[in-house]
Amino acid sequence: MKEKIIIVGNGMTAVKFCQKMVDANLLDKFDLTVVGEEPHYGYDRVHLTSYYTGTSVKELHLAPKEWYNENGIEVIKNTKVIDLDKIKKTVLLDNENVLNYDILVLATGSSAFVPPIEGREKDGVFVYRTIYDLSLIKEYVKEAKKGVVIGGGLLGLEAAKAIMDDGIESTIIERSPWLMGRQLDKRGASFLHKKLDAHGLNIITDTNIARFTGDDKVTGVEFIDGTSIDTDIVIISSGIKARDELAIKAGLEVGKAGGILVDEGMQTTYPGIYAIGECALAMGMIWGLVAPCYEMAEVLVERLKGNEKSFIGSDMSTKLKLIGADVASFGDALGMAEDCIPLMLENKFTHVYKRINISPDGKYLLGGILVGDASDYNMLLQIYKNKILLPPNPESLLTGASQGGGFKLSVLDLADNAVICSCEGVTKGKICAAIENDDVTSVAGLKKCTKAGTGCGGCVPMVDDILTATLKKQGKEVKKVICEHFEFTRQELYDIVKMEGIKTFSDLLHKKGHGAGCEICKPLTASLLASIWNEPIVKHQQIQDTNDKFLANIQRGGTYSIVPRIPGGEITPEKLEAIGRIGKKYDLYCKITGGQRIDLFGARVDQLPVIWEELINEGFESGHAYGKSLRTVKSCVGSTWCRFGLHDSVSFAIEIENRYKGLRSPHKLKGGVSGCVRECAEARGKDFGIIASEKGWNLFVCGNGGANPAHAQLLASDITAETCIQYLDRFLMYYIKTASPLTRTSKWLDGLEGGMDYLKEVVINDSLGMAEQFEKDMQLLVDTYKCEWKEVVENSELRNKFKAFANSDEPDSNIKFVSMRNQKMPTPW
Amino acid sequence: MTSTTNIITPAKAIIWHKTVKTIDIPQNGGVAVLIDGQQIAIFNFTEKGEWYACQNLCPHKMEMALSRGLIGDANGEPKVACPFHKKSFSLETGECLNDSCNNINVFPVKIEDDFVFVGL
């Protein structure tokens, strides 16, 4: 006779318990019945906010109905357990049915804690806990302009983000002196505060609320100091309260501040009744994260198997991205352990704060905090969890591998029992076994097979690293294929297109791919066709991204911007006047770009050809600002005028810009030429930079500005202008041929085995024997250059494609502008 | 309660609107048309031999842009990717395929006498 287990509650812990029971083959000994009060199957509450932004309830379900049916688990939804008789071993449901059990598992979870603030019953005051709560908020928010979130913890910040995204002016109110008090120290929180502030979230800390004001509907929040703010909606997210009412009614012992008291085997104070998840008070605390709750489910399953597993606490590490700010905290984040030594890094320039707490002997990592840049979170978490001996200079952990710091943890260094996914408790050994024994070759496959990465998802990059390293160890090649339509890397496709003389996307798709293509492989192919054959890109209009399709940059509001080429930044007063006249005629917003040219914004698609026609008549040509192609070659004024200048940097910049104009590449390309070492052209911040030396030119390559600035590195020094161009031809063609899509030269160099030394061998010493070919390929591109806009302007069929509607000559009446500093601007999003 | 879907199933009979000639819509490309002041995107999905129509408005940032997006498929599902932030929508059901966006309205298309008709 099977024993009957009733599980009260159908949240994440209950689902996990059922799954673990199935996995442990315990269903031939036990019958499971789950009673849940929500109208849904157990869903993923961690990603609840994604429901708000449009994910369906079904996608949030942790296990489908069919799974329960297959395993013979009974699920009673929409039903509450209202009483339990622990002597008779029965529970009473709110539909008056009585169920018998042999074992009772309380997984009642928690509810939102609502502080006893006057006016909390008013319309427009919500909690943020269930799908139902969120659906109410979503509806109510439609009428709201301002919103207040009470509570500056994890969930409060998520709630604030959700309504902010709906265009609500949001304010977070936190009682304690700083945000995320459980995870962050004061300094870390101040960095976060600044970041959120900059993103437009109002934050009020260290304050007490007196009441919510308004008649029936809430209209404001009043503080005890008498000040107040207006609001149309209040969302309370001030923490959780264990759902222990049933336990109290049955006379089970609960903690003073709530929570059903359990021992290390998850048993309550009455034999045969267990509690797991957020309703349980284990080791004196409520564990409000998914990993420890799953751990409790695991412990109980082991106990039911007859094993002596105990709950000994669990990892409370978290990593999340909040309104543009990365935040992570792990282990002993606040440095509570005696004598632990905190090391901190504060970068007020990049708004990054990092803190690690190390043991007094400097050997072990105990915990830490990351704000602004959490890219090293996984590495640090592994070092902490697996008690990996720290290097003699533990401060190198703060700069981290991602910033070129001295310590890089390889996944290969981890022991097999190292836990990679703490949500699901998956070890490195288990992941490797799946790859080695079950022939899993993708992260998606690993997720399915091991469940690693299916919780918070924070470990996915690490899982990917393990996959790559393990496959490599097996001698299998790990391919970075471009998308689901082509099983090739960009470099392979480059060779295929060139070798087989492929001239169109559909030809390539039919010969080498499958499906219908997508927004990744289509523009990539367009770029390859342009890099190899240099045919006008308008010929392949339907596979171009919109910028390349309309030869202009799409901007907010759906209008386009126009950038005529101004080589080297040199322009005559006449041409300057022409730009001014045309800008005025078509009412275009004007701005000088960083690349020494002029950007004209706010042109409707139907205006593009006429504006360009006028520009071309004035002697301008396309600036290719819309393409993954050469943008500008910036120059300083050079020896012609400058009293320090060594060589004529402007003439050289113009020559080079004209040589490579229109060149299509894996990403945009920028260049610079400086006339002396003062480097006024900032050439070392470019993909290629040329700086005058006493004896000639120094050529630097692979620099960029942007999000991760990199200085270009010296490729060759004291070379002639001719040699410089020769090396540039080789360098650029080698890059175009081998780089992955959307990879700037500096990232490409990072991934090039052998780095700069190897690149020098290829470019200068022709170690691949390809130099001649590279130069020939480049010369073909230079010789076949045509101004794309000229082609369009002169071709009525092409011109016709530049209109808003295929069935009308009307312009798009949806386009609206506002005025700012005497110029027009798009209406904001 | 169910998830939010905005797919309109016309309660009344579909009214077919004559728009443009089939040759006015490039192969494997799209255009926007105006139908009674409403912006509709039409796609000539030659690769699949199908025609599709949907609202031109991308619900993500409320831009009239979908007709300018690239079409393709994901696991066989025909889709269009908005040129602004690459949100993808199924051309069959209107469902947002990436993540967090509302769905779009899709409309039936028929071809008669080399003209493209959209049913609203």
mmCIF file of C-alpha atoms in Angstrom, chain A residues 231-507:
data_model
loop_
_atom_site.group_PDB
_atom_site.id
_atom_site.type_symbol
_atom_site.label_atom_id
_atom_site.label_comp_id
_atom_site.label_asym_id
_atom_site.label_seq_id
_atom_site.Cartn_x
_atom_site.Cartn_y
_atom_site.Cartn_z
ATOM 1 C CA THR A 231 1.086 59.462 -6.661
ATOM 2 C CA ASP A 232 -1.581 57.570 -8.591
ATOM 3 C CA ILE A 233 -0.509 54.080 -7.577
ATOM 4 C CA VAL A 234 1.343 52.494 -4.646
ATOM 5 C CA ILE A 235 3.047 49.124 -4.859
ATOM 6 C CA ILE A 236 4.135 47.615 -1.579
ATOM 7 C CA SER A 237 7.157 45.385 -1.633
ATOM 8 C CA SER A 238 8.440 45.545 1.906
ATOM 9 C CA GLY A 239 9.483 41.963 2.318
ATOM 10 C CA ILE A 240 7.734 38.682 2.844
ATOM 11 C CA LYS A 241 5.790 37.078 5.623
ATOM 12 C CA ALA A 242 5.747 33.315 5.947
ATOM 13 C CA ARG A 243 2.328 31.783 5.384
ATOM 14 C CA ASP A 244 2.098 29.942 8.707
ATOM 15 C CA GLU A 245 -1.566 30.485 9.582
ATOM 16 C CA LEU A 246 -2.499 26.857 8.944
ATOM 17 C CA ALA A 247 0.393 25.661 11.095
ATOM 18 C CA ILE A 248 -0.627 27.992 13.917
ATOM 19 C CA LYS A 249 -4.216 26.773 13.739
ATOM 20 C CA ALA A 250 -2.969 23.191 14.027
ATOM 21 C CA GLY A 251 -0.817 24.037 17.018
ATOM 22 C CA LEU A 252 2.564 23.617 15.328
ATOM 23 C CA GLU A 253 5.321 25.766 16.737
ATOM 24 C CA VAL A 254 6.185 28.906 14.784
ATOM 25 C CA GLY A 255 8.858 31.564 15.206
ATOM 26 C CA LYS A 256 8.221 34.879 16.931
ATOM 27 C CA ALA A 257 8.353 36.786 13.682
ATOM 28 C CA GLY A 258 6.579 33.995 11.816
ATOM 29 C CA GLY A 259 7.717 30.871 9.999
ATOM 30 C CA ILE A 260 7.019 27.224 10.718
ATOM 31 C CA LEU A 261 9.770 25.856 12.932
ATOM 32 C CA VAL A 262 11.557 22.883 11.327
ATOM 33 C CA ASP A 263 14.542 20.727 12.214
ATOM 34 C CA GLU A 264 17.461 19.936 9.913
ATOM 35 C CA GLY A 265 15.333 17.233 8.263
ATOM 36 C CA MET A 266 12.543 19.743 7.502
ATOM 37 C CA GLN A 267 10.193 18.174 10.078
ATOM 38 C CA THR A 268 7.925 20.509 12.027
ATOM 39 C CA THR A 269 7.388 20.087 15.765
ATOM 40 C CA TYR A 270 4.843 17.374 14.961
ATOM 41 C CA PRO A 271 6.055 14.085 13.440
ATOM 42 C CA GLY A 272 4.833 13.349 9.933
ATOM 43 C CA ILE A 273 4.323 17.016 9.096
ATOM 44 C CA TYR A 274 7.074 18.803 7.208
ATOM 45 C CA ALA A 275 7.549 22.333 6.008
ATOM 46 C CA ILE A 276 9.727 23.465 3.074
ATOM 47 C CA GLY A 277 10.318 26.708 1.250
ATOM 48 C CA GLU A 278 9.604 30.239 2.351
ATOM 49 C CA CYS A 279 7.069 29.181 4.982
ATOM 50 C CA ALA A 280 9.721 27.266 6.921
ATOM 51 C CA LEU A 281 11.857 28.726 9.679
ATOM 52 C CA ALA A 282 15.075 26.734 9.261
ATOM 53 C CA MET A 283 18.238 27.444 11.254
ATOM 54 C CA GLY A 284 16.465 30.428 12.772
ATOM 55 C CA MET A 285 15.694 32.227 9.543
ATOM 56 C CA ILE A 286 13.335 32.442 6.576
ATOM 57 C CA TRP A 287 15.138 31.671 3.327
ATOM 58 C CA GLY A 288 13.644 33.998 0.730
ATOM 59 C CA LEU A 289 15.545 32.853 -2.369
ATOM 60 C CA VAL A 290 14.935 29.987 -4.698
ATOM 61 C CA ALA A 291 18.202 28.076 -4.169
ATOM 62 C CA PRO A 292 17.760 27.359 -0.428
ATOM 63 C CA CYS A 293 14.096 26.493 -0.963
ATOM 64 C CA TYR A 294 15.059 23.936 -3.595
ATOM 65 C CA GLU A 295 17.703 22.637 -1.203
ATOM 66 C CA MET A 296 14.980 22.065 1.406
ATOM 67 C CA ALA A 297 12.945 20.092 -1.138
ATOM 68 C CA GLU A 298 16.041 18.003 -1.845
ATOM 69 C CA VAL A 299 16.610 17.330 1.855
ATOM 70 C CA LEU A 300 13.030 16.169 2.351
ATOM 71 C CA VAL A 301 13.156 13.859 -0.667
ATOM 72 C CA GLU A 302 16.367 12.310 0.646
ATOM 73 C CA ARG A 303 14.771 11.857 4.063
ATOM 74 C CA LEU A 304 11.767 10.118 2.474
ATOM 75 C CA LYS A 305 14.227 7.841 0.715
ATOM 76 C CA GLY A 306 15.630 6.990 4.125
ATOM 77 C CA ASN A 307 18.862 8.941 3.832
ATOM 78 C CA GLU A 308 20.241 11.196 6.545
ATOM 79 C CA LYS A 309 20.571 14.431 4.575
ATOM 80 C CA SER A 310 20.340 17.659 6.539
ATOM 81 C CA PHE A 311 19.642 21.272 5.650
ATOM 82 C CA ILE A 312 22.691 23.234 6.663
ATOM 83 C CA GLY A 313 21.907 26.579 5.115
ATOM 84 C CA SER A 314 22.421 27.565 1.559
ATOM 85 C CA ASP A 315 23.844 30.048 -0.812
ATOM 86 C CA MET A 316 22.165 33.467 -0.767
ATOM 87 C CA SER A 317 24.191 34.844 -3.649
ATOM 88 C CA THR A 318 22.337 36.948 -6.181
ATOM 89 C CA LYS A 319 23.083 38.686 -9.406
ATOM 90 C CA LEU A 320 20.687 40.838 -11.311
ATOM 91 C CA LYS A 321 20.416 43.629 -13.772
ATOM 92 C CA LEU A 322 18.339 46.517 -12.523
ATOM 93 C CA ILE A 323 17.376 49.454 -14.679
ATOM 94 C CA GLY A 324 20.708 49.475 -16.434
ATOM 95 C CA ALA A 325 22.786 48.616 -13.396
ATOM 96 C CA ASP A 326 24.435 45.269 -12.755
ATOM 97 C CA VAL A 327 24.351 44.259 -9.122
ATOM 98 C CA ALA A 328 25.646 41.104 -7.484
ATOM 99 C CA SER A 329 26.333 39.991 -3.983
ATOM 100 C CA PHE A 330 27.602 36.662 -2.719
ATOM 101 C CA GLY A 331 28.684 34.821 0.404
ATOM 102 C CA ASP A 332 29.433 37.054 3.364
ATOM 103 C CA ALA A 333 28.767 40.174 1.318
ATOM 104 C CA LEU A 334 28.682 42.625 4.169
ATOM 105 C CA GLY A 335 31.819 41.258 5.843
ATOM 106 C CA MET A 336 30.167 40.097 9.052
ATOM 107 C CA ALA A 337 32.778 37.417 9.812
ATOM 108 C CA GLU A 338 35.255 38.310 12.518
ATOM 109 C CA ASP A 339 38.570 39.776 11.334
ATOM 110 C CA CYS A 340 37.719 39.435 7.683
ATOM 111 C CA ILE A 341 39.534 41.925 5.495
ATOM 112 C CA PRO A 342 37.548 43.941 2.990
ATOM 113 C CA LEU A 343 39.264 45.059 -0.229
ATOM 114 C CA MET A 344 37.428 47.654 -2.251
ATOM 115 C CA LEU A 345 37.584 49.290 -5.608
ATOM 116 C CA GLU A 346 35.624 52.448 -6.285
ATOM 117 C CA ASN A 347 35.661 53.850 -9.770
ATOM 118 C CA LYS A 348 33.583 56.977 -9.776
ATOM 119 C CA PHE A 349 34.339 57.514 -13.427
ATOM 120 C CA THR A 350 32.770 54.295 -14.677
ATOM 121 C CA HIS A 351 30.441 54.018 -11.660
ATOM 122 C CA VAL A 352 31.776 50.649 -10.648
ATOM 123 C CA TYR A 353 32.044 49.518 -7.056
ATOM 124 C CA LYS A 354 33.543 46.201 -6.043
ATOM 125 C CA ARG A 355 34.204 44.786 -2.643
ATOM 126 C CA ILE A 356 35.628 41.426 -1.703
ATOM 127 C CA ASN A 357 35.986 40.128 1.831
ATOM 128 C CA ILE A 358 38.937 37.826 2.350
ATOM 129 C CA SER A 359 39.958 35.674 5.294
ATOM 130 C CA PRO A 360 42.478 37.173 7.778
ATOM 131 C CA ASP A 361 45.256 34.956 6.385
ATOM 132 C CA GLY A 362 44.502 36.222 2.880
ATOM 133 C CA LYS A 363 43.920 32.713 1.585
ATOM 134 C CA TYR A 364 40.203 32.528 0.971
ATOM 135 C CA LEU A 365 37.416 34.607 -0.440
ATOM 136 C CA LEU A 366 34.486 34.923 1.973
ATOM 137 C CA GLY A 367 32.075 37.067 0.002
ATOM 138 C CA GLY A 368 31.655 40.270 -1.902
ATOM 139 C CA ILE A 369 29.629 42.913 -3.649
ATOM 140 C CA LEU A 370 29.682 44.070 -7.279
ATOM 141 C CA VAL A 371 27.838 47.157 -8.487
ATOM 142 C CA GLY A 372 27.981 48.563 -12.000
ATOM 143 C CA ASP A 373 30.003 45.682 -13.449
ATOM 144 C CA ALA A 374 29.123 42.160 -12.407
ATOM 145 C CA SER A 375 30.958 40.402 -15.217
ATOM 146 C CA ASP A 376 33.295 38.665 -12.781
ATOM 147 C CA TYR A 377 30.480 37.408 -10.585
ATOM 148 C CA ASN A 378 30.622 33.799 -11.738
ATOM 149 C CA MET A 379 34.367 33.606 -11.364
ATOM 150 C CA LEU A 380 34.296 35.103 -7.866
ATOM 151 C CA LEU A 381 31.382 32.908 -6.835
ATOM 152 C CA GLN A 382 33.296 29.798 -7.874
ATOM 153 C CA ILE A 383 36.411 30.923 -6.029
ATOM 154 C CA TYR A 384 34.319 31.527 -2.940
ATOM 155 C CA LYS A 385 32.202 28.396 -3.077
ATOM 156 C CA ASN A 386 34.980 26.015 -3.935
ATOM 157 C CA LYS A 387 37.411 27.566 -1.462
ATOM 158 C CA ILE A 388 40.005 28.081 -4.172
ATOM 159 C CA LEU A 389 43.280 29.398 -2.797
ATOM 160 C CA LEU A 390 43.662 33.075 -3.611
ATOM 161 C CA PRO A 391 46.681 34.421 -5.498
ATOM 162 C CA PRO A 392 49.297 36.277 -3.384
ATOM 163 C CA ASN A 393 47.889 39.569 -4.672
ATOM 164 C CA PRO A 394 44.163 39.096 -4.025
ATOM 165 C CA GLU A 395 43.494 42.683 -5.116
ATOM 166 C CA SER A 396 43.872 41.433 -8.683
ATOM 167 C CA LEU A 397 40.428 39.900 -8.239
ATOM 168 C CA LEU A 398 38.997 43.387 -8.117
ATOM 169 C CA THR A 399 40.222 44.450 -11.507
ATOM 170 C CA GLY A 400 39.170 41.067 -12.825
ATOM 171 C CA ALA A 401 39.945 39.282 -16.034
ATOM 172 C CA SER A 402 37.474 41.398 -17.958
ATOM 173 C CA GLN A 403 39.525 44.523 -17.328
ATOM 174 C CA GLY A 404 42.807 42.843 -18.009
ATOM 175 C CA GLY A 405 43.384 42.016 -14.349
ATOM 176 C CA GLY A 406 45.928 39.450 -13.338
ATOM 177 C CA PHE A 407 43.685 36.612 -12.255
ATOM 178 C CA LYS A 408 41.676 34.502 -14.573
ATOM 179 C CA LEU A 409 39.878 31.427 -13.375
ATOM 180 C CA SER A 410 39.601 28.732 -15.967
ATOM 181 C CA VAL A 411 36.641 26.394 -15.709
ATOM 182 C CA LEU A 412 39.173 23.617 -16.092
ATOM 183 C CA ASP A 413 40.619 24.562 -12.685
ATOM 184 C CA LEU A 414 37.374 23.734 -10.942
ATOM 185 C CA ALA A 415 36.914 20.458 -9.119
ATOM 186 C CA ASP A 416 34.224 18.080 -10.393
ATOM 187 C CA ASN A 417 32.139 18.669 -7.282
ATOM 188 C CA ALA A 418 32.160 22.440 -7.782
ATOM 189 C CA VAL A 419 28.573 23.622 -7.887
ATOM 190 C CA ILE A 420 28.037 25.617 -11.071
ATOM 191 C CA CYS A 421 24.282 26.157 -10.910
ATOM 192 C CA SER A 422 23.286 26.846 -7.347
ATOM 193 C CA CYS A 423 19.574 27.158 -8.110
ATOM 194 C CA GLU A 424 19.462 23.542 -9.260
ATOM 195 C CA GLY A 425 22.528 22.302 -7.426
ATOM 196 C CA VAL A 426 24.257 21.086 -10.586
ATOM 197 C CA THR A 427 27.958 20.326 -10.324
ATOM 198 C CA LYS A 428 30.644 20.683 -12.941
ATOM 199 C CA GLY A 429 30.997 16.894 -12.919
ATOM 200 C CA LYS A 430 27.363 16.426 -13.866
ATOM 201 C CA ILE A 431 27.636 18.908 -16.726
ATOM 202 C CA CYS A 432 30.833 17.296 -18.026
ATOM 203 C CA ALA A 433 29.256 13.862 -17.803
ATOM 204 C CA ALA A 434 26.322 15.018 -19.903
ATOM 205 C CA ILE A 435 28.732 16.315 -22.545
ATOM 206 C CA GLU A 436 31.039 13.297 -22.466
ATOM 207 C CA ASN A 437 28.567 10.451 -22.014
ATOM 208 C CA ASP A 438 25.329 11.746 -23.462
ATOM 209 C CA ASP A 439 26.864 13.658 -26.369
ATOM 210 C CA VAL A 440 25.212 16.948 -25.475
ATOM 211 C CA THR A 441 26.732 19.687 -27.597
ATOM 212 C CA SER A 442 24.736 22.827 -26.839
ATOM 213 C CA VAL A 443 23.852 24.963 -23.842
ATOM 214 C CA ALA A 444 20.170 24.416 -24.605
ATOM 215 C CA GLY A 445 20.799 20.669 -24.525
ATOM 216 C CA LEU A 446 22.606 20.958 -21.203
ATOM 217 C CA LYS A 447 19.746 22.952 -19.735
ATOM 218 C CA LYS A 448 17.319 20.240 -20.719
ATOM 219 C CA CYS A 449 19.481 17.360 -19.619
ATOM 220 C CA THR A 450 20.972 18.686 -16.362
ATOM 221 C CA LYS A 451 18.632 21.611 -15.552
ATOM 222 C CA ALA A 452 21.744 23.756 -15.082
ATOM 223 C CA GLY A 453 21.002 27.394 -15.917
ATOM 224 C CA THR A 454 17.232 27.008 -15.756
ATOM 225 C CA GLY A 455 16.819 28.911 -12.490
ATOM 226 C CA CYS A 456 18.096 32.467 -12.342
ATOM 227 C CA GLY A 457 20.231 31.878 -15.432
ATOM 228 C CA GLY A 458 23.286 33.557 -13.919
ATOM 229 C CA CYS A 459 25.527 30.562 -14.512
ATOM 230 C CA VAL A 460 24.779 30.208 -18.242
ATOM 231 C CA PRO A 461 28.049 31.857 -19.382
ATOM 232 C CA MET A 462 29.929 29.435 -17.149
ATOM 233 C CA VAL A 463 27.991 26.460 -18.509
ATOM 234 C CA ASP A 464 28.915 27.671 -21.986
ATOM 235 C CA ASP A 465 32.591 27.866 -20.994
ATOM 236 C CA ILE A 466 32.493 24.331 -19.585
ATOM 237 C CA LEU A 467 30.841 23.088 -22.764
ATOM 238 C CA THR A 468 33.456 24.738 -24.961
ATOM 239 C CA ALA A 469 36.380 23.550 -22.816
ATOM 240 C CA THR A 470 35.081 19.987 -22.516
ATOM 241 C CA LEU A 471 34.355 19.635 -26.224
ATOM 242 C CA LYS A 472 37.765 21.051 -26.990
ATOM 243 C CA LYS A 473 39.341 18.495 -24.652
ATOM 244 C CA GLN A 474 37.548 15.776 -26.584
ATOM 245 C CA GLY A 475 39.038 17.178 -29.750
ATOM 246 C CA LYS A 476 35.641 18.314 -31.007
ATOM 247 C CA GLU A 477 35.434 21.642 -32.697
ATOM 248 C CA VAL A 478 33.179 24.211 -31.151
ATOM 249 C CA LYS A 479 31.689 26.313 -33.853
ATOM 250 C CA LYS A 480 30.233 29.721 -33.382
ATOM 251 C CA VAL A 481 27.657 29.308 -36.104
ATOM 252 C CA ILE A 482 25.957 32.515 -37.106
ATOM 253 C CA CYS A 483 22.287 31.558 -36.667
ATOM 254 C CA GLU A 484 19.841 28.713 -37.115
ATOM 255 C CA HIS A 485 19.933 29.053 -40.903
ATOM 256 C CA PHE A 486 23.630 28.449 -41.521
ATOM 257 C CA GLU A 487 25.905 25.922 -39.823
ATOM 258 C CA PHE A 488 28.931 28.072 -40.598
ATOM 259 C CA THR A 489 31.050 30.759 -39.023
ATOM 260 C CA ARG A 490 31.327 34.114 -40.745
ATOM 261 C CA GLN A 491 34.824 33.267 -41.929
ATOM 262 C CA GLU A 492 33.613 30.023 -43.513
ATOM 263 C CA LEU A 493 30.792 31.832 -45.260
ATOM 264 C CA TYR A 494 33.272 34.397 -46.545
ATOM 265 C CA ASP A 495 35.288 31.629 -48.173
ATOM 266 C CA ILE A 496 32.189 29.893 -49.531
ATOM 267 C CA VAL A 497 30.848 33.081 -51.105
ATOM 268 C CA LYS A 498 34.217 33.848 -52.635
ATOM 269 C CA MET A 499 35.206 30.350 -53.783
ATOM 270 C CA GLU A 500 31.818 29.463 -55.219
ATOM 271 C CA GLY A 501 31.199 32.880 -56.706
ATOM 272 C CA ILE A 502 27.907 33.323 -54.896
ATOM 273 C CA LYS A 503 26.285 36.643 -55.706
ATOM 274 C CA THR A 504 22.904 36.603 -53.941
ATOM 275 C CA PHE A 505 21.484 35.703 -50.568
ATOM 276 C CA SER A 506 18.929 33.271 -51.935
ATOM 277 C CA ASP A 507 21.640 31.441 -53.862
#
